[in-house]
Short mmCIF file of C-alpha atoms in Angstrom, two decimals:
data_model
loop_
_atom_site.label_atom_id
_atom_site.label_comp_id
_atom_site.label_asym_id
_atom_site.label_seq_id
_atom_site.Cartn_x
_atom_site.Cartn_y
_atom_site.Cartn_z
CA MET R 75 196.28 319.17 109.97
CA GLN R 76 194.97 321.76 112.35
CA ASN R 77 193.82 320.96 115.93
CA ASP R 78 190.23 322.22 115.45
CA GLU R 79 189.74 319.79 112.42
CA LEU R 80 191.09 316.81 114.58
CA SER R 81 188.54 318.00 117.38
CA ILE R 82 186.08 317.73 114.75
CA LEU R 83 187.17 314.28 112.93
CA ALA R 84 187.16 313.08 116.48
CA THR R 85 184.29 314.15 117.90
CA ARG R 86 182.20 312.17 114.35
CA VAL R 87 184.21 309.14 115.47
CA ARG R 88 183.00 309.31 119.00
CA GLU R 89 179.31 309.51 117.93
CA ALA R 90 179.66 306.99 115.17
CA ALA R 91 181.19 304.65 118.20
CA GLN R 92 178.11 305.41 120.27
CA ARG R 93 175.47 304.57 117.68
CA LEU R 94 177.29 301.73 116.86
CA TYR R 95 178.07 299.88 120.21
CA PRO R 96 174.55 298.48 120.59
CA ASP R 97 175.38 296.24 117.56
CA ILE R 98 179.18 295.54 118.13
CA ALA R 99 177.95 294.44 121.87
CA ALA R 100 175.38 291.96 120.01
CA VAL R 101 178.35 291.08 117.84
CA ARG R 102 180.76 290.40 120.68
CA ARG R 103 177.95 288.06 122.65
CA HIS R 104 177.38 286.35 119.61
CA LEU R 105 181.18 285.57 119.31
CA HIS R 106 181.07 284.91 122.97
CA MET R 107 178.68 282.21 122.59
CA HIS R 108 180.22 280.43 119.69
CA PRO R 109 183.88 280.39 120.26
CA GLU R 110 186.43 278.33 118.30
CA LEU R 111 189.59 276.85 119.50
CA SER R 112 193.31 278.08 117.46
CA TYR R 113 193.23 276.71 114.02
CA GLN R 114 189.45 275.96 114.22
CA GLU R 115 188.10 279.23 113.67
CA PHE R 116 185.63 278.13 110.71
CA ARG R 117 182.35 279.67 111.77
CA THR R 118 183.75 282.53 112.79
CA THR R 119 185.84 283.29 109.95
CA ALA R 120 182.32 282.80 107.83
CA PHE R 121 180.55 285.31 110.45
CA ILE R 122 183.44 287.91 110.01
CA LYS R 123 182.67 287.35 106.20
CA GLU R 124 179.29 288.05 106.59
CA TYR R 125 179.35 291.11 108.31
CA LEU R 126 182.34 292.80 106.12
CA ALA R 127 179.97 292.08 103.08
CA LYS R 128 176.99 293.88 104.47
CA LEU R 129 179.23 296.52 104.59
CA GLY R 130 180.03 296.13 101.02
CA ILE R 131 184.00 295.06 101.98
CA GLU R 132 185.00 292.24 100.13
CA PRO R 133 187.28 289.98 101.86
CA GLU R 134 190.66 289.29 100.09
CA PRO R 135 191.51 285.38 99.05
CA GLN R 136 192.26 283.16 101.76
CA LEU R 137 195.81 283.09 103.32
CA LEU R 138 195.08 280.18 105.63
CA GLU R 139 192.01 277.69 106.04
CA THR R 140 190.53 280.25 108.64
CA GLY R 141 190.92 283.94 109.23
CA VAL R 142 190.25 287.28 107.13
CA VAL R 143 191.90 289.55 105.17
CA ALA R 144 190.18 292.71 103.48
CA VAL R 145 190.97 295.91 102.46
CA LEU R 146 189.06 299.17 103.09
CA ARG R 147 189.73 301.66 100.13
CA GLY R 148 189.71 304.94 101.24
CA THR R 149 188.25 308.17 98.81
CA GLY R 150 189.98 311.00 100.65
CA ALA R 151 193.06 311.39 98.27
CA PRO R 152 193.53 310.64 94.96
CA GLU R 153 195.43 307.11 93.93
CA SER R 154 199.26 307.60 93.75
CA LYS R 155 202.31 305.94 94.35
CA GLU R 156 202.72 307.68 98.03
CA ARG R 157 199.34 306.14 98.82
CA LYS R 158 199.85 304.46 102.19
CA THR R 159 197.73 301.62 103.83
CA VAL R 160 197.48 301.30 107.72
CA ALA R 161 197.01 297.92 109.26
CA LEU R 162 194.88 297.15 111.95
CA ARG R 163 194.60 293.60 113.46
CA ALA R 164 192.44 291.58 115.58
CA ASP R 165 192.87 287.69 116.97
CA ILE R 166 189.84 285.88 116.71
CA ASP R 167 190.68 282.58 118.15
CA ALA R 168 189.29 281.10 121.81
CA LEU R 169 190.95 279.09 124.68
CA PRO R 170 190.61 275.61 126.11
CA LEU R 171 188.67 276.48 129.33
CA GLN R 172 185.33 275.68 130.52
CA GLU R 173 183.02 278.95 131.24
CA GLU R 174 181.79 279.70 134.92
CA ASN R 175 180.28 282.91 134.58
CA SER R 176 176.40 283.18 135.28
CA HIS R 177 175.63 285.53 132.48
CA ASP R 178 172.97 284.76 129.72
CA PHE R 179 175.57 284.64 126.63
CA CYS R 180 177.68 282.16 128.52
CA SER R 181 179.56 280.16 126.12
CA THR R 182 177.70 277.37 124.52
CA GLU R 183 180.65 274.97 123.70
CA ALA R 184 182.11 272.71 126.36
CA GLY R 185 185.28 273.42 127.48
CA CYS R 186 186.05 276.15 125.47
CA MET R 187 186.02 280.11 126.25
CA HIS R 188 186.69 283.48 124.88
CA ALA R 189 188.51 283.68 128.19
CA CYS R 190 191.49 286.24 126.79
CA GLY R 191 188.90 289.19 124.86
CA HIS R 192 189.38 287.77 121.55
CA ASP R 193 185.82 288.14 120.69
CA MET R 194 185.88 292.05 121.93
CA HIS R 195 188.88 292.39 119.88
CA THR R 196 187.26 290.76 117.07
CA ALA R 197 183.92 292.68 117.43
CA MET R 198 186.25 295.85 117.99
CA LEU R 199 187.84 295.81 114.16
CA LEU R 200 184.42 294.91 112.80
CA GLY R 201 182.89 298.32 114.50
CA ALA R 202 186.12 299.89 113.24
CA ALA R 203 185.26 298.77 109.66
CA SER R 204 181.93 299.95 109.93
CA VAL R 205 182.81 303.30 111.36
CA LEU R 206 185.40 303.81 108.60
CA SER R 207 183.29 302.60 105.83
CA ASP R 208 181.02 305.33 106.55
CA MET R 209 183.93 307.84 106.43
CA LYS R 210 185.60 306.65 103.79
CA ASP R 211 186.03 310.10 102.38
CA GLU R 212 188.31 311.47 105.40
CA LEU R 213 190.69 308.40 104.64
CA ASN R 214 193.57 309.61 102.81
CA GLY R 215 194.57 306.02 102.13
CA ASP R 216 193.59 302.41 102.64
CA VAL R 217 192.89 300.32 105.81
CA LEU R 218 194.14 296.57 105.72
CA LEU R 219 191.73 294.51 107.94
CA ILE R 220 193.43 291.83 109.54
CA PHE R 221 191.41 289.04 111.66
CA GLN R 222 193.84 286.64 112.62
CA PRO R 223 193.38 282.91 113.53
CA ALA R 224 195.13 280.97 116.35
CA GLU R 225 197.41 283.36 118.71
CA GLU R 226 196.84 281.54 121.93
CA LYS R 227 198.54 278.13 120.35
CA ALA R 228 202.24 278.35 119.41
CA PRO R 229 203.30 278.82 116.32
CA GLY R 230 200.77 281.20 116.09
CA GLY R 231 198.68 282.70 113.38
CA ALA R 232 200.70 285.66 112.88
CA LYS R 233 203.89 284.21 111.32
CA PRO R 234 201.92 281.58 108.65
CA MET R 235 200.16 284.94 107.62
CA ILE R 236 203.27 286.58 106.84
CA ASP R 237 204.84 283.39 105.57
CA ALA R 238 201.71 283.43 103.23
CA GLY R 239 203.11 286.58 101.87
CA LEU R 240 200.45 288.63 103.68
CA LEU R 241 203.10 292.05 104.68
CA LYS R 242 204.33 291.54 100.71
CA ARG R 243 201.21 291.65 99.11
CA TYR R 244 199.57 294.53 100.54
CA GLN R 245 202.55 296.37 101.80
CA PRO R 246 201.09 298.35 105.13
CA SER R 247 203.22 301.27 106.51
CA ALA R 248 202.51 300.73 109.57
CA ILE R 249 200.19 298.38 111.98
CA PHE R 250 198.07 298.59 114.97
CA ALA R 251 196.33 296.54 117.55
CA GLN R 252 195.07 296.44 121.25
CA HIS R 253 194.65 294.06 123.78
CA CYS R 254 191.76 293.69 126.68
CA PHE R 255 193.31 294.09 130.06
CA SER R 256 190.97 294.38 133.30
CA SER R 257 193.72 295.89 135.23
CA VAL R 258 193.51 299.16 133.13
CA GLN R 259 189.94 301.17 134.02
CA SER R 260 187.60 300.95 131.32
CA GLY R 261 187.52 303.93 129.10
CA SER R 262 191.41 304.22 129.21
CA VAL R 263 194.44 302.76 127.25
CA ALA R 264 197.77 302.31 128.68
CA MET R 265 201.11 302.29 126.24
CA CYS R 266 204.73 301.63 126.18
CA LYS R 267 207.35 302.39 123.76
CA GLY R 268 210.11 299.82 122.86
CA GLY R 269 210.36 296.19 124.46
CA PHE R 270 206.67 295.50 125.86
CA MET R 271 205.61 291.89 126.01
CA ALA R 272 208.61 289.43 126.67
CA ALA R 273 209.33 286.25 124.30
CA ALA R 274 208.04 283.38 125.79
CA ASP R 275 209.85 279.98 125.30
CA GLU R 276 208.24 276.31 126.25
CA LEU R 277 210.25 274.02 128.33
CA TYR R 278 210.30 270.31 128.14
CA ILE R 279 212.30 267.87 130.83
CA THR R 280 211.77 264.27 130.44
CA VAL R 281 214.13 262.47 133.28
CA HIS R 282 214.90 258.81 132.99
CA GLY R 283 215.93 256.94 136.13
CA GLN R 284 215.73 252.99 137.43
CA GLY R 285 212.18 252.61 139.12
CA GLY R 286 212.06 250.06 142.04
CA HIS R 287 210.55 249.50 145.51
CA ALA R 288 210.04 252.66 147.67
CA SER R 289 211.55 250.78 150.73
CA SER R 290 214.95 250.06 149.07
CA PRO R 291 215.56 253.34 147.32
CA HIS R 292 219.26 252.48 147.20
CA LYS R 293 218.71 249.92 144.67
CA THR R 294 217.18 252.71 142.39
CA ARG R 295 218.30 255.54 140.42
CA ASP R 296 215.19 258.15 141.67
CA PRO R 297 214.34 260.55 139.10
CA ILE R 298 212.01 262.14 141.73
CA LEU R 299 214.43 263.18 143.84
CA ALA R 300 216.76 264.19 140.73
CA SER R 301 213.82 266.31 139.86
CA ALA R 302 213.54 268.44 142.65
CA HIS R 303 217.27 269.28 142.77
CA ILE R 304 216.73 270.35 139.20
CA ILE R 305 213.81 272.65 139.92
CA THR R 306 215.96 274.33 142.57
CA ALA R 307 219.15 274.72 140.61
CA LEU R 308 217.25 276.12 137.58
CA GLN R 309 216.06 279.05 140.02
CA HIS R 310 219.42 280.35 139.98
CA LEU R 311 219.61 281.12 136.41
CA VAL R 312 217.30 284.36 136.61
CA SER R 313 218.65 285.65 140.16
CA ARG R 314 222.48 284.56 139.01
CA VAL R 315 222.63 284.47 135.51
CA ALA R 316 220.42 287.05 133.93
CA PRO R 317 221.68 290.78 135.16
CA PRO R 318 219.77 292.28 137.63
CA HIS R 319 218.28 295.21 135.42
CA GLU R 320 217.08 292.72 132.78
CA PRO R 321 213.61 290.95 133.07
CA ALA R 322 213.66 287.23 133.20
CA VAL R 323 211.04 284.49 134.58
CA LEU R 324 211.64 280.89 134.65
CA SER R 325 208.83 278.76 136.16
CA ILE R 326 208.40 274.91 136.09
CA ALA R 327 204.57 274.80 135.99
CA SER R 328 204.08 271.25 135.67
CA ILE R 329 205.84 267.89 136.95
CA ASN R 330 204.62 264.25 136.45
CA GLY R 331 206.00 261.15 137.80
CA GLY R 332 204.49 258.16 140.08
CA HIS R 333 201.34 256.46 141.05
CA ALA R 334 201.89 255.15 144.21
CA THR R 335 202.92 255.65 148.00
CA ASN R 336 205.47 252.52 147.75
CA ILE R 337 206.73 252.79 143.86
CA ILE R 338 209.65 254.86 142.90
CA PRO R 339 209.01 255.24 139.31
CA GLY R 340 211.45 255.04 136.37
CA LYS R 341 210.38 258.32 134.75
CA VAL R 342 209.18 262.10 135.33
CA THR R 343 208.22 264.78 133.36
CA MET R 344 208.24 268.36 133.49
CA GLN R 345 206.96 271.61 131.61
CA GLY R 346 207.54 274.96 132.40
CA THR R 347 207.86 278.73 130.61
CA MET R 348 211.08 281.01 130.18
CA ARG R 349 210.43 284.84 129.47
CA THR R 350 212.80 287.33 128.48
CA MET R 351 212.88 290.96 127.10
CA ASN R 352 215.78 290.48 124.65
CA GLU R 353 217.61 287.88 122.19
CA GLU R 354 220.81 287.85 123.86
CA LEU R 355 219.90 287.04 126.83
CA ARG R 356 217.02 284.56 125.48
CA SER R 357 219.97 282.33 124.17
CA LEU R 358 222.53 282.50 127.33
CA LEU R 359 219.10 281.28 129.28
CA HIS R 360 218.53 278.52 126.92
CA GLU R 361 222.16 277.43 126.91
CA ARG R 362 222.41 277.38 130.34
CA PHE R 363 219.18 275.69 131.31
CA GLU R 364 220.10 272.68 128.99
CA LYS R 365 223.55 272.56 130.95
CA THR R 366 222.50 272.71 134.12
CA VAL R 367 219.68 270.23 133.74
CA LYS R 368 222.45 267.60 132.17
CA GLN R 369 224.87 268.35 134.96
CA VAL R 370 222.33 267.93 137.57
CA ALA R 371 220.75 264.70 136.04
CA GLU R 372 224.60 263.37 135.87
CA ALA R 373 224.98 263.93 139.54
CA PHE R 374 222.03 261.89 140.40
CA GLU R 375 223.19 259.16 138.08
CA VAL R 376 220.13 259.69 135.71
CA GLU R 377 219.39 261.09 132.22
CA ALA R 378 217.78 263.88 131.33
CA ASP R 379 215.94 264.77 128.11
CA VAL R 380 215.88 268.56 127.02
CA GLU R 381 213.59 270.37 124.65
CA ILE R 382 212.98 274.06 124.42
CA ARG R 383 210.27 275.11 121.79
CA PHE R 384 210.70 278.90 120.46
CA GLY R 385 207.59 280.73 121.43
CA TYR R 386 206.52 284.31 120.24
CA PRO R 387 209.40 286.67 120.31
CA VAL R 388 209.77 290.15 122.45
CA LEU R 389 206.84 292.49 120.94
CA TYR R 390 208.67 295.68 120.40
CA ASN R 391 206.89 298.82 120.12
CA ASP R 392 208.23 301.37 117.57
CA PRO R 393 208.80 304.69 119.50
CA ASP R 394 207.45 306.80 116.40
CA MET R 395 204.38 304.65 116.18
CA THR R 396 203.92 304.54 119.83
CA ASP R 397 204.18 308.19 120.16
CA LEU R 398 201.52 308.84 117.28
CA ALA R 399 199.15 306.67 118.46
CA TRP R 400 199.74 308.31 122.33
CA GLU R 401 198.80 311.79 120.49
CA ALA R 402 195.64 310.00 118.97
CA ALA R 403 194.73 308.25 122.08
CA LYS R 404 194.64 311.85 123.90
CA GLU R 405 193.10 313.50 120.93
CA TYR R 406 190.56 310.65 120.97
CA LEU R 407 190.24 309.95 124.91
CA GLY R 408 191.59 312.95 126.93
CA ASP R 409 194.76 313.34 128.52
CA GLU R 410 193.62 311.66 131.66
CA ASN R 411 192.50 308.62 129.88
CA VAL R 412 195.98 307.52 128.54
CA HIS R 413 198.34 306.25 130.65
CA PRO R 414 202.19 304.73 130.41
CA SER R 415 202.28 300.85 130.93
CA ALA R 416 205.47 298.75 132.35
CA PRO R 417 206.59 295.90 130.02
CA LEU R 418 204.69 293.07 130.54
CA MET R 419 205.82 289.41 131.02
CA THR R 420 203.02 288.30 128.82
CA ALA R 421 203.94 286.98 124.90
CA GLU R 422 202.02 288.04 121.99
CA ASP R 423 202.27 286.69 118.20
CA PHE R 424 201.32 290.06 117.37
CA ALA R 425 205.34 290.59 118.00
CA TYR R 426 205.97 289.03 114.31
CA TYR R 427 204.11 292.00 112.44
CA LEU R 428 206.38 294.43 114.35
CA ARG R 429 209.43 293.12 113.22
CA GLU R 430 208.29 293.41 109.73
CA CYS R 431 206.38 296.74 109.92
CA PRO R 432 206.64 299.66 112.61
CA GLY R 433 203.51 299.98 114.80
CA SER R 434 202.28 299.84 118.04
CA PHE R 435 200.35 297.29 120.30
CA TRP R 436 198.41 298.88 123.29
CA GLN R 437 196.42 297.94 126.60
CA LEU R 438 192.66 298.60 126.09
CA GLY R 439 191.07 299.18 129.80
CA THR R 440 188.48 296.89 130.34
CA GLY R 441 188.22 296.90 133.96
CA LEU R 442 186.15 298.47 136.87
CA ALA R 443 186.52 299.47 140.24
CA ASP R 444 184.28 297.41 141.62
CA ASP R 445 185.25 293.98 139.57
CA LYS R 446 185.21 290.51 141.18
CA PRO R 447 188.53 289.32 141.91
CA GLY R 448 188.43 286.47 139.08
CA ASN R 449 188.03 288.88 136.50
CA LEU R 450 191.45 288.11 135.36
CA LEU R 451 192.94 287.14 131.61
CA HIS R 452 192.91 283.26 131.03
CA SER R 453 190.35 282.64 133.97
CA PRO R 454 187.21 280.93 134.05
CA THR R 455 185.21 284.13 134.99
CA PHE R 456 187.10 286.76 133.00
CA ASN R 457 184.25 289.22 132.35
CA PRO R 458 185.27 292.25 130.85
CA ASP R 459 183.12 296.03 131.22
CA GLU R 460 181.62 296.02 127.53
CA HIS R 461 181.26 299.61 127.38
CA SER R 462 185.08 299.38 126.60
CA LEU R 463 183.99 298.43 123.15
CA GLU R 464 183.01 301.63 122.13
CA THR R 465 186.52 302.84 123.48
CA GLY R 466 188.02 299.98 121.48
CA VAL R 467 186.12 300.68 118.28
CA GLY R 468 186.89 304.70 118.44
CA MET R 469 190.53 304.53 118.95
CA MET R 470 190.96 302.05 116.17
CA SER R 471 188.72 303.91 113.73
CA TYR R 472 190.47 307.32 115.08
CA LEU R 473 194.06 306.44 114.92
CA ALA R 474 193.48 304.79 111.21
CA LEU R 475 192.23 308.15 109.94
CA ARG R 476 194.63 310.05 112.08
CA TYR R 477 197.98 307.67 110.33
CA LEU R 478 196.76 308.35 107.10
CA ARG R 479 196.73 312.26 107.26
#
């Protein structure tokens, strides 16, 4: 495709995204006011279906109780065996968090908030569906629209959708998605080839001892003291087991035990997270984690139960698809608005799609230079710049058009 054709195409998409912005901002605000937790997104599902129906896009049969899948069929090329399908995904669930913003579209649901930008993601994919629906004659293939539930809660919605036959049924040859990041300037994107986001596993430890009077600790088997030493011992796993060049995080983030000043409890529970960027190191740290906990517990004559719950795998961006997304982003946004990203230790269940289908996942900038310190993901004051909706709608639309050519 010639550069002047691409320039014309990008201009058409920009103009469409600009015209659509007020509508998509209103959609985002509606979703923000009515958030729903993972696996409970029934109203959100109905809203998405209604919006797509107005575009003449019929949702496909349900794969899960919540979430929507739809196919937008392009008319820019005749039907053939070589016809491609590109998938675009948005997540639709919210977080169990009480909003502390003061704008006039705050969450109306107590203890529930779109604090990770999934309202933005959903609105942007609906916007892309609208843009592409009006440009079907430029689509040389089909676009699979995936509105996925339950990204925020393990085991997540991506794997159940894949297990229900999503990718086998529609056979996309590439898949793309984006995520709001206030650390990236609004109007720009940041991309990373290869390992981009970490595998995330949940850690659970229960230490069983013998409680008693705090004035006679020698007559007890103190699980609090043992737990303190377990936490300290676990810190060597990253510094002395993981190679220095391999990113890894191990954090014990919760410890609970005891309720009085003069009682040594009989039990302490701890929870934490482990983040790794490759499966070999992940397996090794799991083994050493359990061994360390058990051995320290034995030294203090207490018992320890260990549970490691596997979370999302490493998110690996296909290099070729990331190159394509990078070039498309430069054509659409300009060189100055496309940046390299370092790998992140956050986790995303989009990783499951990328295990089955080549694609890429990038950071969509939603931050401003004068943002308040609390404008962070998973914060009760997360407040992304809404003008980034226009960027996200256009980026998804242009990339789909570009890929299918």
